Short mmCIF file of C-alpha atoms in Angstrom, two decimals:
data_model
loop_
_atom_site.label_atom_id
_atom_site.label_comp_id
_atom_site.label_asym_id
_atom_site.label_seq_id
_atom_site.Cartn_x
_atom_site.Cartn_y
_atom_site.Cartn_z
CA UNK A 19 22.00 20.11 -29.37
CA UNK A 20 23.66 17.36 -31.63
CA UNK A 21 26.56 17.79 -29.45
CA UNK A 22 25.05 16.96 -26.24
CA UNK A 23 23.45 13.53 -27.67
CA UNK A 24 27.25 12.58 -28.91
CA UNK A 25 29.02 13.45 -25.93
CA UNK A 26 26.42 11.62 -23.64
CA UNK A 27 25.25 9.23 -26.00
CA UNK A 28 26.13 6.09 -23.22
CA UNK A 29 24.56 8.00 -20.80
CA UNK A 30 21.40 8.31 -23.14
CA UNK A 31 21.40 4.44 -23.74
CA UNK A 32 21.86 3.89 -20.18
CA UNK A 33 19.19 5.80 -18.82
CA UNK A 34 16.69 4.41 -22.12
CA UNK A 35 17.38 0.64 -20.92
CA UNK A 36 17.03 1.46 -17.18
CA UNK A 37 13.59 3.36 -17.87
CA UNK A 38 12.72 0.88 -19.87
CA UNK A 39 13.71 -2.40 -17.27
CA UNK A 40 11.86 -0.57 -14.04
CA UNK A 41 8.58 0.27 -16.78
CA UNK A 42 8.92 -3.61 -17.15
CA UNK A 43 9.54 -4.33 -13.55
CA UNK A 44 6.49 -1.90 -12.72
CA UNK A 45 4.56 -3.56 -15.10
CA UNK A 46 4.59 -7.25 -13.63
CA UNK A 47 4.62 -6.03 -10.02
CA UNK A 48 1.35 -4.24 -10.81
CA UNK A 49 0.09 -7.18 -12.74
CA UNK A 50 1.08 -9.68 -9.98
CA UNK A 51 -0.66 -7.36 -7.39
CA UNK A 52 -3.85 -6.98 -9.83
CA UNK A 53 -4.16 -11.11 -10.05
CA UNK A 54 -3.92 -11.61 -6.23
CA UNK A 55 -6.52 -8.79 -5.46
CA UNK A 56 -8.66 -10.61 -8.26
CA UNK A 57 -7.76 -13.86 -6.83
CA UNK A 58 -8.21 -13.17 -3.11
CA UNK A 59 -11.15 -10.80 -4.25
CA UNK A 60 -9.61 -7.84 -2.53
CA UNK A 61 -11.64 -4.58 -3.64
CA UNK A 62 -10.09 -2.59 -6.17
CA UNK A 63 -9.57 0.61 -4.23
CA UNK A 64 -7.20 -1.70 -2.47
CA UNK A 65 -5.75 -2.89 -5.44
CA UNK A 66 -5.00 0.51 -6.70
CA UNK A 67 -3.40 1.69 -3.11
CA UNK A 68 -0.37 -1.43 -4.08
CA UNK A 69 -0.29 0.14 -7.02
CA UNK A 70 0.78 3.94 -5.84
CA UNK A 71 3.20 1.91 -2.90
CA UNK A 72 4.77 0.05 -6.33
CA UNK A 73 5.24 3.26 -8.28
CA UNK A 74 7.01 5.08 -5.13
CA UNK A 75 9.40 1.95 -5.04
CA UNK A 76 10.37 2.57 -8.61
CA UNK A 77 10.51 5.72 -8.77
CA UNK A 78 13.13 5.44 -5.93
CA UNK A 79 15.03 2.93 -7.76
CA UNK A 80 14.97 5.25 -10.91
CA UNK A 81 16.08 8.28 -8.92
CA UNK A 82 19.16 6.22 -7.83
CA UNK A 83 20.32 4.17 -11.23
CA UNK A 84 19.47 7.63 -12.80
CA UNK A 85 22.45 9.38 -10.69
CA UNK A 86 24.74 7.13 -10.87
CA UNK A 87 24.32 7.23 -14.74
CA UNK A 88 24.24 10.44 -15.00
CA UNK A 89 27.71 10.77 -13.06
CA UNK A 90 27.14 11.17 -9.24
CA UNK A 91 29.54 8.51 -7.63
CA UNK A 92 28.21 6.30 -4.92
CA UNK A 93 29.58 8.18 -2.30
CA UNK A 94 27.65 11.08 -3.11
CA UNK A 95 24.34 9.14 -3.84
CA UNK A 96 24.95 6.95 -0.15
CA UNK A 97 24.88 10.61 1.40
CA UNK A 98 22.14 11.61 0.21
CA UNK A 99 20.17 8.95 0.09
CA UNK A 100 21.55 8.03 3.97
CA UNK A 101 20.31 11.81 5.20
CA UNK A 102 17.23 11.56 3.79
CA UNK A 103 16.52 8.33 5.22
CA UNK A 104 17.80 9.78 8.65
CA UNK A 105 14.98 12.66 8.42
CA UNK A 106 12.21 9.92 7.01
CA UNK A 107 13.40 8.14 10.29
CA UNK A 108 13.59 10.70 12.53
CA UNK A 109 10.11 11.63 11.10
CA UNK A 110 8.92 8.74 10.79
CA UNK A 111 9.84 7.88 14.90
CA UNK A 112 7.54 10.94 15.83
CA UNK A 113 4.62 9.57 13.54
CA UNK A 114 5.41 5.82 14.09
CA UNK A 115 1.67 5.04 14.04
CA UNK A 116 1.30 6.27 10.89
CA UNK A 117 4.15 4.38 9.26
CA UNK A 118 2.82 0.65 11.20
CA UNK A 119 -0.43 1.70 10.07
CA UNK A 120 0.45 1.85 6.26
CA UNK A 121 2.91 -1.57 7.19
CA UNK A 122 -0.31 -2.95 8.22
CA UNK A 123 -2.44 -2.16 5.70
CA UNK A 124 -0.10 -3.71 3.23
CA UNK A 125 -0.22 -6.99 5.45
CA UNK A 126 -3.70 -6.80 5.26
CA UNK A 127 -4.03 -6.24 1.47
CA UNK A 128 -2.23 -9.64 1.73
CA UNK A 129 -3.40 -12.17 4.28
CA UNK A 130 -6.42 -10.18 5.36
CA UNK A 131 -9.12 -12.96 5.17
CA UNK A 132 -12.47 -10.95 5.66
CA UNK A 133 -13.74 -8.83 2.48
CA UNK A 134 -15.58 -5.47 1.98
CA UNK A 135 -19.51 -6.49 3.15
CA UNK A 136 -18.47 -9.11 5.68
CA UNK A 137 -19.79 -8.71 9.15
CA UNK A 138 -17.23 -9.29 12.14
CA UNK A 139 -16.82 -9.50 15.90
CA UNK A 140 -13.52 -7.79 16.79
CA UNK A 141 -12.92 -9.51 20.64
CA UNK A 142 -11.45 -6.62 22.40
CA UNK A 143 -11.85 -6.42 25.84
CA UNK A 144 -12.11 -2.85 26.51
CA UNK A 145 -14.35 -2.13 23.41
CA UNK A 146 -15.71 -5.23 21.66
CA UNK A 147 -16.93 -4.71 18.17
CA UNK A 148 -19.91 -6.14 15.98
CA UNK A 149 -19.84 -4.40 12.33
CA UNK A 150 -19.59 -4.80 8.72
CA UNK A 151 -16.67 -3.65 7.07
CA UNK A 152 -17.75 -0.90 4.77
CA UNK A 153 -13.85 0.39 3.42
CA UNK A 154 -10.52 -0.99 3.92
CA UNK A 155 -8.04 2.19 3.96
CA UNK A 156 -4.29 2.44 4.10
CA UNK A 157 -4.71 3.66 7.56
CA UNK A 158 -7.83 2.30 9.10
CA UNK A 159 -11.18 -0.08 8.02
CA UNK A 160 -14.27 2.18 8.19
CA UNK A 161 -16.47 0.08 10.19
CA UNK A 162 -20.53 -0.07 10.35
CA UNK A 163 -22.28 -1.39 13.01
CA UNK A 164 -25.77 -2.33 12.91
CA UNK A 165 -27.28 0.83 14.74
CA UNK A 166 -25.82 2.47 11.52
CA UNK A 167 -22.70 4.31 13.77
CA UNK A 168 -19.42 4.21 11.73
CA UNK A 169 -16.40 3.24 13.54
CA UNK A 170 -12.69 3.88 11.75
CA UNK A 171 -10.57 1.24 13.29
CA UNK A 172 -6.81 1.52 13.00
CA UNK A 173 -5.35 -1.67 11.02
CA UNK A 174 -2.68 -1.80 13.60
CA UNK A 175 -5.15 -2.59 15.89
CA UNK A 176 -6.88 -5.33 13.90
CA UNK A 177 -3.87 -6.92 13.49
CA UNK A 178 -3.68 -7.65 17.18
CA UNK A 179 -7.22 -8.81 18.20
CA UNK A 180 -8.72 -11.79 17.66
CA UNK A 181 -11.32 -11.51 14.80
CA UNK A 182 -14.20 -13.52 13.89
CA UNK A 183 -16.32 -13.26 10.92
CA UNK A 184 -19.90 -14.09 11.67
CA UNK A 185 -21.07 -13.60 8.10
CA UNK A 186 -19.11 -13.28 4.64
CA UNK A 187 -21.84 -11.39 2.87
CA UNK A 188 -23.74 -9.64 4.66
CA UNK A 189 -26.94 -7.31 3.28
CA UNK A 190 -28.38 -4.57 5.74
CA UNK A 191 -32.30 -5.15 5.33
CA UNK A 192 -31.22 -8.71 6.52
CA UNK A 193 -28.92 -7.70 9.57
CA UNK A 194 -31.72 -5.68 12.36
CA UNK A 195 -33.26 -9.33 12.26
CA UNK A 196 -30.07 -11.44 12.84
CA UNK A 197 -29.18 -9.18 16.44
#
């Protein structure tokens, strides 16, 4: 056992300071998505969904400074790494809702100007919609209108329609009187 830590003691070094940097890294990406949920006063379930897209990202990054460490050349790593992207993409082509869904979602966590509890007209010609957002997903906002129906709307979709917000707080025992 000795042996192995003095053969691959650079290796050992390398891989301690790499952990270490992307812990670091991981650290003040989570903190500086933590101060603009506070900031922007973005609900923590939303918060914590950045959080698990932030620890995938690393733990890509760590999978590929690991192998090269631990002796793969780039070659080998580019392969790999350039099929598996491939089959994400191929995947990803035949479930490309799902994939602008999540890209959305991440948009929204970040310029989305309407919060949990606020009440909003969605102008959409086919099927205009007066709710309150109840849940902001990865996929969809769970919508409740004031007859009490709940409505998941894609954020793909409320990304491209015009949205108003008729009122930032809004309390149901107030809302049967205001329609």
């Amino acid at each position: 056992m000795l042996n192995f830590f003095v053969l691959n003691r650079n290796q050992i070094i390398t891989t301690a300071a790499i952990l270490l940097v992307l812990w670091i890294l991981q650290f003040i990406m989570k903190k500086a998505a933590h101060r603009v949920g506070h900031r922007s006063e973005i609900h923590i379930t939303r918060t914590r969904l950045m959080f698990k897209y932030i620890n995938i990202l690393v733990t890509i990054i760590a999978i590929f400074l690991l192998s090269l460490t631990w002796g793969y050349n780039a070659q080998e790593i580019a392969l790999i790494f350039s099929s598996l992207f491939a089959i994400i993409g191929v995947a990803m082509f035949a479930i490309w809702s799902i994939l602008s869904n999540i890209t959305a979602g991440i948009i929204l966590f970040f310029s989305f100007p309407y919060k949990i509890g606020s009440r909003i007209k969605i102008h959409d010609k086919d099927m205009p919609v007066e709710a309150v957002i109840e849940d902001i997903k990865a996929f969809h906002l769970h919508l409740r209108t004031l007859e009490g129906e709940l409505i998941t709307y894609p954020n793909n979709l409320i990304l491209q329609k015009a949205v108003s917000l008729i009122e930032k707080e809004y309390h149901a025992d107030e809302g049967k009187d205001a329609l």
